[in-house]
Tab-separated table of C-alpha atoms and ligand atoms in Angstrom:
chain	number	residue	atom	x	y	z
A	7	UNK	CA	40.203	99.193	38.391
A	8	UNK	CA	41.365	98.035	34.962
A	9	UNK	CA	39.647	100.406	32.425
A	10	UNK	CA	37.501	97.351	30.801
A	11	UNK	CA	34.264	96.772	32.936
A	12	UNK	CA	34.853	93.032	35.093
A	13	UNK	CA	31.974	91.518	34.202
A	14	UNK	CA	34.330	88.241	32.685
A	15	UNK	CA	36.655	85.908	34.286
A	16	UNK	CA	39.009	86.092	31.731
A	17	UNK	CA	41.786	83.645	30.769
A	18	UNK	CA	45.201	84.612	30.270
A	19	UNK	CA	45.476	84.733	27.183
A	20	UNK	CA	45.775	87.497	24.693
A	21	UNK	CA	44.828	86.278	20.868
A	22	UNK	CA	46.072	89.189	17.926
A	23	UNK	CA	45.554	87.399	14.669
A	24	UNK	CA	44.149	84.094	13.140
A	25	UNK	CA	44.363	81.997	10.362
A	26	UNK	CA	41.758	79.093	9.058
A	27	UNK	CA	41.811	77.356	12.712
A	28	UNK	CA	44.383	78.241	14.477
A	29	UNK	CA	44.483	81.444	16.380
A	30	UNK	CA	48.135	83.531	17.833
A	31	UNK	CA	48.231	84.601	20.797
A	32	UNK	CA	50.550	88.181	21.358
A	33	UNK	CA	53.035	85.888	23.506
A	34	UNK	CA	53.635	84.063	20.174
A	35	UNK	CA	51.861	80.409	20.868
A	36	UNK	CA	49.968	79.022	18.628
A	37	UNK	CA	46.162	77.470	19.579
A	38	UNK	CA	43.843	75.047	17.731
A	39	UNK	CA	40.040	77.009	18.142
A	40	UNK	CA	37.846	74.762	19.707
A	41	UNK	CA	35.540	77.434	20.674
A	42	UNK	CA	35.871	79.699	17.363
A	43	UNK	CA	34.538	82.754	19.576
A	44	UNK	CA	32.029	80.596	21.291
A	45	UNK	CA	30.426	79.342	17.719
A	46	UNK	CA	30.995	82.484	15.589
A	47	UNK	CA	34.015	82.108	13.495
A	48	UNK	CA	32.365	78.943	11.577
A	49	UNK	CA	34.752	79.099	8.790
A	50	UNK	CA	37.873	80.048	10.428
A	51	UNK	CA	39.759	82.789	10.591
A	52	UNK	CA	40.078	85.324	8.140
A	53	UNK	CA	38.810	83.095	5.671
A	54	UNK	CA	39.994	84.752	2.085
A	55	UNK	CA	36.088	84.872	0.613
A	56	UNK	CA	34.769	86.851	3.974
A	57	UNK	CA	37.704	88.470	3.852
A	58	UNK	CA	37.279	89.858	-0.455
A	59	UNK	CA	33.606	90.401	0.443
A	60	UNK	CA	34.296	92.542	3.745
A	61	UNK	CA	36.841	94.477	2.181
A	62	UNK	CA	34.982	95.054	-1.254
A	63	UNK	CA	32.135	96.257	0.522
A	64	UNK	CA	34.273	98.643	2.916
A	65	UNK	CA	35.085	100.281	-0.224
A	66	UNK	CA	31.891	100.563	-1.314
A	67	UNK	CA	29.373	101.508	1.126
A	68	UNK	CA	29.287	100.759	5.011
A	69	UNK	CA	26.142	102.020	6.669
A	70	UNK	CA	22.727	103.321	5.500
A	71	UNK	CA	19.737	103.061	7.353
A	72	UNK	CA	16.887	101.044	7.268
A	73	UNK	CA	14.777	103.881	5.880
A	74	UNK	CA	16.323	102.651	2.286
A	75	UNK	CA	16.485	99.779	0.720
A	76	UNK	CA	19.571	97.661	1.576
A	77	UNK	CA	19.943	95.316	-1.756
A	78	UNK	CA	22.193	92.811	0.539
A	79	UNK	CA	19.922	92.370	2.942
A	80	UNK	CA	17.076	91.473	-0.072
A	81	UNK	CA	19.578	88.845	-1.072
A	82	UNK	CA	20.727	87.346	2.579
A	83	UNK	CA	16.327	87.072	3.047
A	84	UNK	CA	15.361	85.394	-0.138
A	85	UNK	CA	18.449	82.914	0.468
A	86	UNK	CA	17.286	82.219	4.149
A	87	UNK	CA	13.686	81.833	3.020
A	88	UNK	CA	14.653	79.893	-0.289
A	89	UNK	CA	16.353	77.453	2.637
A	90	UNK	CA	14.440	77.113	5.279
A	91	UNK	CA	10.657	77.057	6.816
A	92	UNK	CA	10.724	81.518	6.737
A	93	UNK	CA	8.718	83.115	4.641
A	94	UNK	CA	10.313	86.616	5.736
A	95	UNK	CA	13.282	87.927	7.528
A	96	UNK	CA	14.506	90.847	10.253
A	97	UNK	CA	17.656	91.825	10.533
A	98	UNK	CA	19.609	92.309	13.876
A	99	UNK	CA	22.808	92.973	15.278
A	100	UNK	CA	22.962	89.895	18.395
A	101	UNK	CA	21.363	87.169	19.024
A	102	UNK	CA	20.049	88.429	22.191
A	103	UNK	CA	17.852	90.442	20.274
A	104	UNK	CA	17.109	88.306	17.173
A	105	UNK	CA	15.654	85.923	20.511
A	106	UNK	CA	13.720	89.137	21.808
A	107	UNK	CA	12.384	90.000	18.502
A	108	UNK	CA	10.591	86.889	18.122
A	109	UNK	CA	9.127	87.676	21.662
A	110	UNK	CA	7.973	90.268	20.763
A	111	UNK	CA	6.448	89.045	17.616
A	112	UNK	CA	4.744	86.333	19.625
A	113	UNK	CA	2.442	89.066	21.257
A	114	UNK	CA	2.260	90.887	18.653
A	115	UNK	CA	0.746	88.149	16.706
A	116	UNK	CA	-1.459	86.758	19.755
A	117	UNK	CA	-2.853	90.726	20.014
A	118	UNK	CA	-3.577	91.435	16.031
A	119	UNK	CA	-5.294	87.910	16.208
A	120	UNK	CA	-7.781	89.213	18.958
A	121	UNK	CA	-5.698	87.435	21.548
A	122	UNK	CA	-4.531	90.660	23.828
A	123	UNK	CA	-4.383	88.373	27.026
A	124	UNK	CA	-2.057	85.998	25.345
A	125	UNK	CA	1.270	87.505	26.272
A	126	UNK	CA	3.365	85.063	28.182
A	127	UNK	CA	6.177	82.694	26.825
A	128	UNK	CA	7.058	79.452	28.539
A	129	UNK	CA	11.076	78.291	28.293
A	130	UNK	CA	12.731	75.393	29.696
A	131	UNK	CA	15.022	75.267	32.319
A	132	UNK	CA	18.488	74.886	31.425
A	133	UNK	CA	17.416	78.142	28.819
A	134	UNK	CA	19.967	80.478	27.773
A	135	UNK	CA	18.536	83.426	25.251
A	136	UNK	CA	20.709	86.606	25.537
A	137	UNK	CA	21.472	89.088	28.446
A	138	UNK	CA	18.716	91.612	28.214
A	139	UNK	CA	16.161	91.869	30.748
A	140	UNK	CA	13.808	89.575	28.849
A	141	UNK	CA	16.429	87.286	27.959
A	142	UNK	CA	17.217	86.481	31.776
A	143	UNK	CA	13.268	86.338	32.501
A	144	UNK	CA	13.143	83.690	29.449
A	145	UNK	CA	16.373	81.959	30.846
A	146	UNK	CA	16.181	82.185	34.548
A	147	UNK	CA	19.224	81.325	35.382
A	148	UNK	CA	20.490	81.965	38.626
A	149	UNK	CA	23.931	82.771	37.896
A	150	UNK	CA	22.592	85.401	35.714
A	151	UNK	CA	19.640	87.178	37.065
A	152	UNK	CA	20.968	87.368	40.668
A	153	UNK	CA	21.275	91.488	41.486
A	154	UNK	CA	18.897	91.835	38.548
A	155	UNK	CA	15.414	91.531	39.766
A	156	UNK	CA	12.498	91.590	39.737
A	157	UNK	CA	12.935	89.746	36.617
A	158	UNK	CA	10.633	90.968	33.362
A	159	UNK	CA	6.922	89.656	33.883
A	160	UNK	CA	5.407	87.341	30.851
A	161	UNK	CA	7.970	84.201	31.510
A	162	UNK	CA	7.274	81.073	32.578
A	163	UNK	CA	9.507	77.866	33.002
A	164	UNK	CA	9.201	74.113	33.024
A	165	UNK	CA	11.311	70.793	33.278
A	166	UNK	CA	13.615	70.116	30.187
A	167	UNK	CA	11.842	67.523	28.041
A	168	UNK	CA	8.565	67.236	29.685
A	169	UNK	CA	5.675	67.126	27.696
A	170	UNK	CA	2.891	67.295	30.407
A	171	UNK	CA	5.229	69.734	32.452
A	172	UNK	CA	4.457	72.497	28.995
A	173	UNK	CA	0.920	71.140	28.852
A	174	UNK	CA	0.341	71.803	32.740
A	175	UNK	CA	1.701	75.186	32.530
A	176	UNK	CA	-0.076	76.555	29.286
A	177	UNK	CA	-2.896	79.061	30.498
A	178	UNK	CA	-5.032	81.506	28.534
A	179	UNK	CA	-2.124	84.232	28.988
A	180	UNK	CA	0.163	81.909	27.023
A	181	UNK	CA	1.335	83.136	23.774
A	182	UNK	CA	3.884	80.753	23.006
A	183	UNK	CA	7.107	78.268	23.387
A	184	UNK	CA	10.890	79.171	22.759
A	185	UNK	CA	13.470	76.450	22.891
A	186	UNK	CA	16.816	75.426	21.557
A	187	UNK	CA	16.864	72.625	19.924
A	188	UNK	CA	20.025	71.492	21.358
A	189	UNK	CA	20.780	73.861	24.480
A	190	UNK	CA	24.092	75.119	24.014
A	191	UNK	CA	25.189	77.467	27.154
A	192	UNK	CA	22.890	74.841	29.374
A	193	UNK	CA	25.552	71.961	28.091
A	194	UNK	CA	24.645	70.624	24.662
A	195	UNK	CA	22.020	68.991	25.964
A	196	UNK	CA	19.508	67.617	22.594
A	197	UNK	CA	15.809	67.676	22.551
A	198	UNK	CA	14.756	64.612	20.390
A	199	UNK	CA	12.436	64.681	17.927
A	200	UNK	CA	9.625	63.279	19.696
A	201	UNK	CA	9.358	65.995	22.144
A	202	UNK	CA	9.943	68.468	19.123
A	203	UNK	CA	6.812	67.429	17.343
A	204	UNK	CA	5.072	66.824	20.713
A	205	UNK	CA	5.962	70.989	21.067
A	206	UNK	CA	4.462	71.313	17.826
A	207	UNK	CA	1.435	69.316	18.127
A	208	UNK	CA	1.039	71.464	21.552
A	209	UNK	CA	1.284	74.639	20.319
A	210	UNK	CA	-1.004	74.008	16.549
A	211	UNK	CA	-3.537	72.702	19.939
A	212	UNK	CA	-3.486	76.145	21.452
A	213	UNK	CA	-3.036	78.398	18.936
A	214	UNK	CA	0.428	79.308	20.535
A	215	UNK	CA	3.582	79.992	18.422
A	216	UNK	CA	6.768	77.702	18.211
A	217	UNK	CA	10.285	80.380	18.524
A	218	UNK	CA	13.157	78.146	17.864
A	219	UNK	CA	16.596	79.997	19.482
A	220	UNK	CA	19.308	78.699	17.006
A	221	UNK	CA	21.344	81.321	18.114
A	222	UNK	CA	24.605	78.945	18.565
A	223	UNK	CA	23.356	75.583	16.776
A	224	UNK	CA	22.373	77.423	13.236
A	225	UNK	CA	24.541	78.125	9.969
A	226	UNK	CA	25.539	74.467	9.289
A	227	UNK	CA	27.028	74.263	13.444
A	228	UNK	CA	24.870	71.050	13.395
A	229	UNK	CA	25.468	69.741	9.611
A	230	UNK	CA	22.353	71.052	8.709
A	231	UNK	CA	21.508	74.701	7.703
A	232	UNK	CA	19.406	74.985	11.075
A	233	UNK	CA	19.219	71.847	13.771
A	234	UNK	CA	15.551	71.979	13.317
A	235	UNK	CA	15.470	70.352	9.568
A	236	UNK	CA	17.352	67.081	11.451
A	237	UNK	CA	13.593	66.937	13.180
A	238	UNK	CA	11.331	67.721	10.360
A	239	UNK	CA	9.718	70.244	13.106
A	240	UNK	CA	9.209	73.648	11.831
A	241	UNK	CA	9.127	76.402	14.505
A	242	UNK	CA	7.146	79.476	13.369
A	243	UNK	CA	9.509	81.819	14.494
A	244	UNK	CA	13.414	81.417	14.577
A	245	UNK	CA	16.173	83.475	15.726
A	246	UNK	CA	19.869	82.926	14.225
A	247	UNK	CA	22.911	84.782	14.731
A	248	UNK	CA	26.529	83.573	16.348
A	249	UNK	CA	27.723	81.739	13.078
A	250	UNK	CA	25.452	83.852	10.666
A	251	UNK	CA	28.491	86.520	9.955
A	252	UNK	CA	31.283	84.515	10.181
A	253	UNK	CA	32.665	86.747	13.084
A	254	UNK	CA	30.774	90.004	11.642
A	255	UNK	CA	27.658	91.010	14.334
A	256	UNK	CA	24.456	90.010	12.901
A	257	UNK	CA	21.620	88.329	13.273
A	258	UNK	CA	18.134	87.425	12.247
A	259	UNK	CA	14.605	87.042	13.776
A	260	UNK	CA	12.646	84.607	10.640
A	261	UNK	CA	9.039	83.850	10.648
A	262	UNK	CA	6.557	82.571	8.898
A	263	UNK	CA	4.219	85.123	6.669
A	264	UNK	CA	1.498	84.469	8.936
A	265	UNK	CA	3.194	85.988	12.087
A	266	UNK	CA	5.620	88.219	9.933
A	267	UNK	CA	2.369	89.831	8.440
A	268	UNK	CA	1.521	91.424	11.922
A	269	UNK	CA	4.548	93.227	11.921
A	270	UNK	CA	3.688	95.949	9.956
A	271	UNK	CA	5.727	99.643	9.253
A	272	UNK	CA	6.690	100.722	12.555
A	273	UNK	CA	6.792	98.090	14.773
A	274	UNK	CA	9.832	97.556	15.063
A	275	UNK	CA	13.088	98.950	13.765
A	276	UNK	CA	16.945	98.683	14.476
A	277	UNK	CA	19.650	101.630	13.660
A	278	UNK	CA	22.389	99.168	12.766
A	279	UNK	CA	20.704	96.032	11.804
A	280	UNK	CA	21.074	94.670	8.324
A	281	UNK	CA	23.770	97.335	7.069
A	282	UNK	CA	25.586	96.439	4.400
A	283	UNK	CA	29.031	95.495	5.877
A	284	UNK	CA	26.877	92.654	7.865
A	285	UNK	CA	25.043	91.787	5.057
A	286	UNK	CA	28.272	91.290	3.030
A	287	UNK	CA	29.580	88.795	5.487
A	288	UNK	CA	26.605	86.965	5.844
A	289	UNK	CA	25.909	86.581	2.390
A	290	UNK	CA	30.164	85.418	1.989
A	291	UNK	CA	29.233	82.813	4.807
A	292	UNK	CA	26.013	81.562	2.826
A	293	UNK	CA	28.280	81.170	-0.166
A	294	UNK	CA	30.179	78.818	1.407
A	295	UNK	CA	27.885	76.911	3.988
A	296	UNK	CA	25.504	76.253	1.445
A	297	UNK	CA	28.598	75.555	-1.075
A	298	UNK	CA	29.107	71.491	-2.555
A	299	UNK	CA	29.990	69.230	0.477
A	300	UNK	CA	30.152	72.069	2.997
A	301	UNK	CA	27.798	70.114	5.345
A	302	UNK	CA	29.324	66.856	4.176
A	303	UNK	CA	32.194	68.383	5.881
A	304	UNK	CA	30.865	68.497	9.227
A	305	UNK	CA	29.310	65.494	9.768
A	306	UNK	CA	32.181	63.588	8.685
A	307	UNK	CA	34.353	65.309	10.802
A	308	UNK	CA	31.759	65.191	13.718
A	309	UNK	CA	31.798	61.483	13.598
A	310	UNK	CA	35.795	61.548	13.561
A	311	UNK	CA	35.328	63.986	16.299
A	312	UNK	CA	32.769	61.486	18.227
A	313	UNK	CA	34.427	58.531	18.334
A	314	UNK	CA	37.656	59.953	19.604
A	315	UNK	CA	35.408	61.563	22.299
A	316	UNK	CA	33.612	58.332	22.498
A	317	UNK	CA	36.696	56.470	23.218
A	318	UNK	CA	38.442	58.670	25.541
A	319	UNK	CA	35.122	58.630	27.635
A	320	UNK	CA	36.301	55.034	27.693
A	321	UNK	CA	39.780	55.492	28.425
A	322	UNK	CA	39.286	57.859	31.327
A	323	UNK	CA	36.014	56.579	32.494
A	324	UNK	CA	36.607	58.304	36.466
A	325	UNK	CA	37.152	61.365	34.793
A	326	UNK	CA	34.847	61.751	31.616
A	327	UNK	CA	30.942	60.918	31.688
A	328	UNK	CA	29.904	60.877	28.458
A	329	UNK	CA	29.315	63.098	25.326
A	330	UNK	CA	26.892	64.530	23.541
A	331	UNK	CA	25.383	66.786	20.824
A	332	UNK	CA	25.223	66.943	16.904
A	333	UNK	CA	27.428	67.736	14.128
A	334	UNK	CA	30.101	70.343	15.982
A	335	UNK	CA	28.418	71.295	18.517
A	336	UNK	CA	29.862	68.565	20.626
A	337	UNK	CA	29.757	68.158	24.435
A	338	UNK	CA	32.903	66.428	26.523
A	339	UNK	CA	30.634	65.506	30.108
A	340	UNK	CA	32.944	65.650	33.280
A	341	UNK	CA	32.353	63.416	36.023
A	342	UNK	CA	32.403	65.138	39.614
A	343	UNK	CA	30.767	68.348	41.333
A	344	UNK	CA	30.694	70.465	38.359
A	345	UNK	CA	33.957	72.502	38.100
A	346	UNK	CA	36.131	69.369	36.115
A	347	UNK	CA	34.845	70.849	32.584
A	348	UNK	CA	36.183	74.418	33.609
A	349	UNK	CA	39.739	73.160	34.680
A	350	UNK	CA	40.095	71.257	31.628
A	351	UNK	CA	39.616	73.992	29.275
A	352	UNK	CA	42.199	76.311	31.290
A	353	UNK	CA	44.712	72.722	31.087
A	354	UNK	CA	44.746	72.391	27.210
A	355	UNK	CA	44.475	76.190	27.005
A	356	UNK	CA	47.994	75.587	27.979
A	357	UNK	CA	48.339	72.644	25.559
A	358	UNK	CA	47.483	75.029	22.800
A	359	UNK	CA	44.082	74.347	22.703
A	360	UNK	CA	40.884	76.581	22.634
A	361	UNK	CA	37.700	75.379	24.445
A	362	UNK	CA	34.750	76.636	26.119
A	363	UNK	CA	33.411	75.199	29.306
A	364	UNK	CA	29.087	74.740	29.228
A	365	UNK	CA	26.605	74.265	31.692
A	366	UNK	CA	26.056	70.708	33.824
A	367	UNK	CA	29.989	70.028	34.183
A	368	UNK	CA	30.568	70.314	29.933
A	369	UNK	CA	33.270	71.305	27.696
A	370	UNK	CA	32.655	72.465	24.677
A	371	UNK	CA	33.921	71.135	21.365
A	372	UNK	CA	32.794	73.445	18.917
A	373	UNK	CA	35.632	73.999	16.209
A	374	UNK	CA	35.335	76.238	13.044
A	375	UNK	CA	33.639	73.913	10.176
A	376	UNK	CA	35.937	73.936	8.015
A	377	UNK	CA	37.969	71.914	9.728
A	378	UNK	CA	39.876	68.536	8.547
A	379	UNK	CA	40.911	65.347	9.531
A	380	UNK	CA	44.743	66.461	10.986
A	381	UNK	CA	42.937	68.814	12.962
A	382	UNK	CA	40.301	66.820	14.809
A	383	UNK	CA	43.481	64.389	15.575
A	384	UNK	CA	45.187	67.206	17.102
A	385	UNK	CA	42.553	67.905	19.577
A	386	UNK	CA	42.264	65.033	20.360
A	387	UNK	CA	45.708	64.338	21.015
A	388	UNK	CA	46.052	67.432	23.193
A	389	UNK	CA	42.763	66.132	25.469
A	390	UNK	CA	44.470	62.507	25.867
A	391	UNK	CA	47.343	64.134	27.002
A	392	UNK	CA	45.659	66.708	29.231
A	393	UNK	CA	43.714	63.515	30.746
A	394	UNK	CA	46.313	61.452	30.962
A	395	UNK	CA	48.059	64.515	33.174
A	396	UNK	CA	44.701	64.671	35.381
A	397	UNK	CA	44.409	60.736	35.767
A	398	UNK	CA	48.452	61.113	37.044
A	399	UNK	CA	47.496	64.106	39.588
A	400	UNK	CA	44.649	62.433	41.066
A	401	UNK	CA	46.331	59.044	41.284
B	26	PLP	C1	24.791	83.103	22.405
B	26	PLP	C2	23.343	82.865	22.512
B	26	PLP	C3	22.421	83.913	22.677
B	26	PLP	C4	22.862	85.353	22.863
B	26	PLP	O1	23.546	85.836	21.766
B	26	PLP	P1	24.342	87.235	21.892
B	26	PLP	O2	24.842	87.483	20.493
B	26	PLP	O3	25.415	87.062	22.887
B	26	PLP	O4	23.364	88.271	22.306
B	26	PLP	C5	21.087	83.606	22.701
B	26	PLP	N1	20.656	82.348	22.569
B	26	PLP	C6	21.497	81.316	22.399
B	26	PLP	C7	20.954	79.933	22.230
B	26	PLP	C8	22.875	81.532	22.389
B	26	PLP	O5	23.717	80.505	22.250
């Protein structure tokens, strides 16, 4: 068997260097990222600050542990608290476990409150947070947990949007609620505001905690720092990570002082997490996200972005269903029995374009944020065409 476990479908494609959008493959071609490493590579690649700040600090000092103090990671805290609803900061290496960390600070909050029995989180279906054990009993998805059971006890699911569904299921076990504001893996679908506050209103009710998984749609993906501050709904716990390094593995569990008070010396600790080649990067990516017109950027390019989506949903209307999402994290819905999305992406693949297929028939549009004008015009030139080819084929 080939020497790298199987556990992707790969595509044939082999990519050895980038630069700003664009990414080479080893055969030569040239592709316009659309996925930017499914959300990660937010301003490009090899962009020349990340790339000063990684290679300063690679001179300087790679990896202590988190029995010092890591000046970087001081800096990346107090500029995610200064910016956000987070009154403190943890430091992680994946968003899978910036998502479990705020599980577990959701019992650990419930038990130092008096509240031992509270120890089970409610998700919504559609869920994706992460690949460890508690991350498929969070996300039940079939796809994913099948060979894997029984899955981790404390998890409970309930219909996507429904208020009285998460009232109905709350018990005196519950400790709390974890969403995405905009479900990314599931197939960009949005939660609107009013069932963001009515999650709110819920949980300051119960006494439960709010975890927000902005795993994929934080770091300006949405033209906002975090998709949360579109709502005005503050979670009390959020998890970021995919964009947060610019391509560097980190991420970050955030909370407000009232949960991140429970977790005192001890409980909880990472060997990696927070070292100061991560926290370089991170901090280069905050320089520029939270840089003059940054997030100007996006959402003028998202609504370029939209309307040629918009109007090639009208062009090919047997083919396309509609689109959806927020800034650019944009969703391209296929019409048909759910594996249109997943040909299309291997089709402009071809056409020298990089996509990601999503959940519920989608493909994803999720470009580096930097981009401009020429390049949204490009993709969407190289989707026409695709469509046009599929319209031809099917008749
Ligand atoms: C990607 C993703 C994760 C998992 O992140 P990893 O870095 O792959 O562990 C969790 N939650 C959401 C919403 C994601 O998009």
């Amino acid at each position: 068997m080939p020497a790298v476990m199987p556990t992707y479908a790969r595509y044939d494609v082999a990519l050895e260097r980038g630069e700003g959008v664009y990414a080479f493959g080893t055969d030569g071609q040239r592709y316009l990222d659309f996925g930017a490493g499914i959300a990660v590579a937010s301003l490009g690649h090899c962009h020349p600050h990340l790339v000063e700040a990684l290679k300063t600090q690679a001179e300087t000092l790679w990896h202590v542990s988190n029995l010092y103090n890591i000046p970087g990671q001081e800096r990346l805290a107090e500029r995610l608290v200064a910016n956000t609803f987070a009154d403190a900061v943890f430091f992680n290496n994946s968003g899978n476990e910036a998502v479990e960390l705020g599980f577990k600070m959701m019992r650990k909050f419930q038990s130092e409150n008096g509240h031992l029995e509270r120890y089970r989180i409610i998700s919504i279906e559609g869920a994706f947070h992460g690949r460890s054990l508690a991350g498929l009993a969070a996300g039940k998805q079939e796809k994913q947990t099948a060979g894997f059971g029984p899955l981790t006890d404390g998890f409970d699911q309930v219909a996507f949007g429904n208020l009285n569904e998460m009232r109905a299921a709350i018990t005196r076990e519950t400790a709390g609620i974890v969403i995405e504001p905009i479900q990314g893996e599931g197939g960009i679908r949005p939660l609107d505001d009013d069932y963001l506050r009515g999650l709110r209103a819920i949980c300051d009710e119960y006494g439960l905690l709010l975890q927000f998984d902005e795993v994929q749609t934080g770091i300006g993906r949405t033209g906002k720092l975090y998709a949360y501050q579109w709502s005005g709904v503050a979670p009390d716990i959020l998890s970021s990570a995919k964009g947060l390094g610019g391509g560097f593995p980190v991420g970050a569990t955030m909370a407000t002082e009232q949960v991140a008070a429970t977790m005192g010396a001890g409980s909880h600790g990472s060997t990696f997490g927070g070292n100061p080649l991560a926290m370089a990067c991170a901090n280069a990516v905050l320089d520029v996200v939270l840089g003059d017109g940054f997030l100007e950027n996006v959402n003028t390019m998202s609504k370029r972005l939209r309307k040629g989506l918009d109007d090639l949903v009208v062009k090919f209307p047997n083919h396309l269903a509609g689109v959806r999402g927020k800034g650019l994290l944009l969703g391209l819905q296929f019409q048909g029995n759910g594996s249109e999305a997943g040909a299309m992406v291997v089709k402009v693949n071809a056409l020298g374009l990089l996509s990601v297929p999503a959940g519920d028939n989608v493909m994803r549009m999720i470009p580096p944020l930097v981009i401009e004008s020429a390049h949204v015009d490009e993709a969407l030139g190289i989707l026409d065409k695709a469509l046009a080819e599929t319209a031809a084929e099917a008749g």
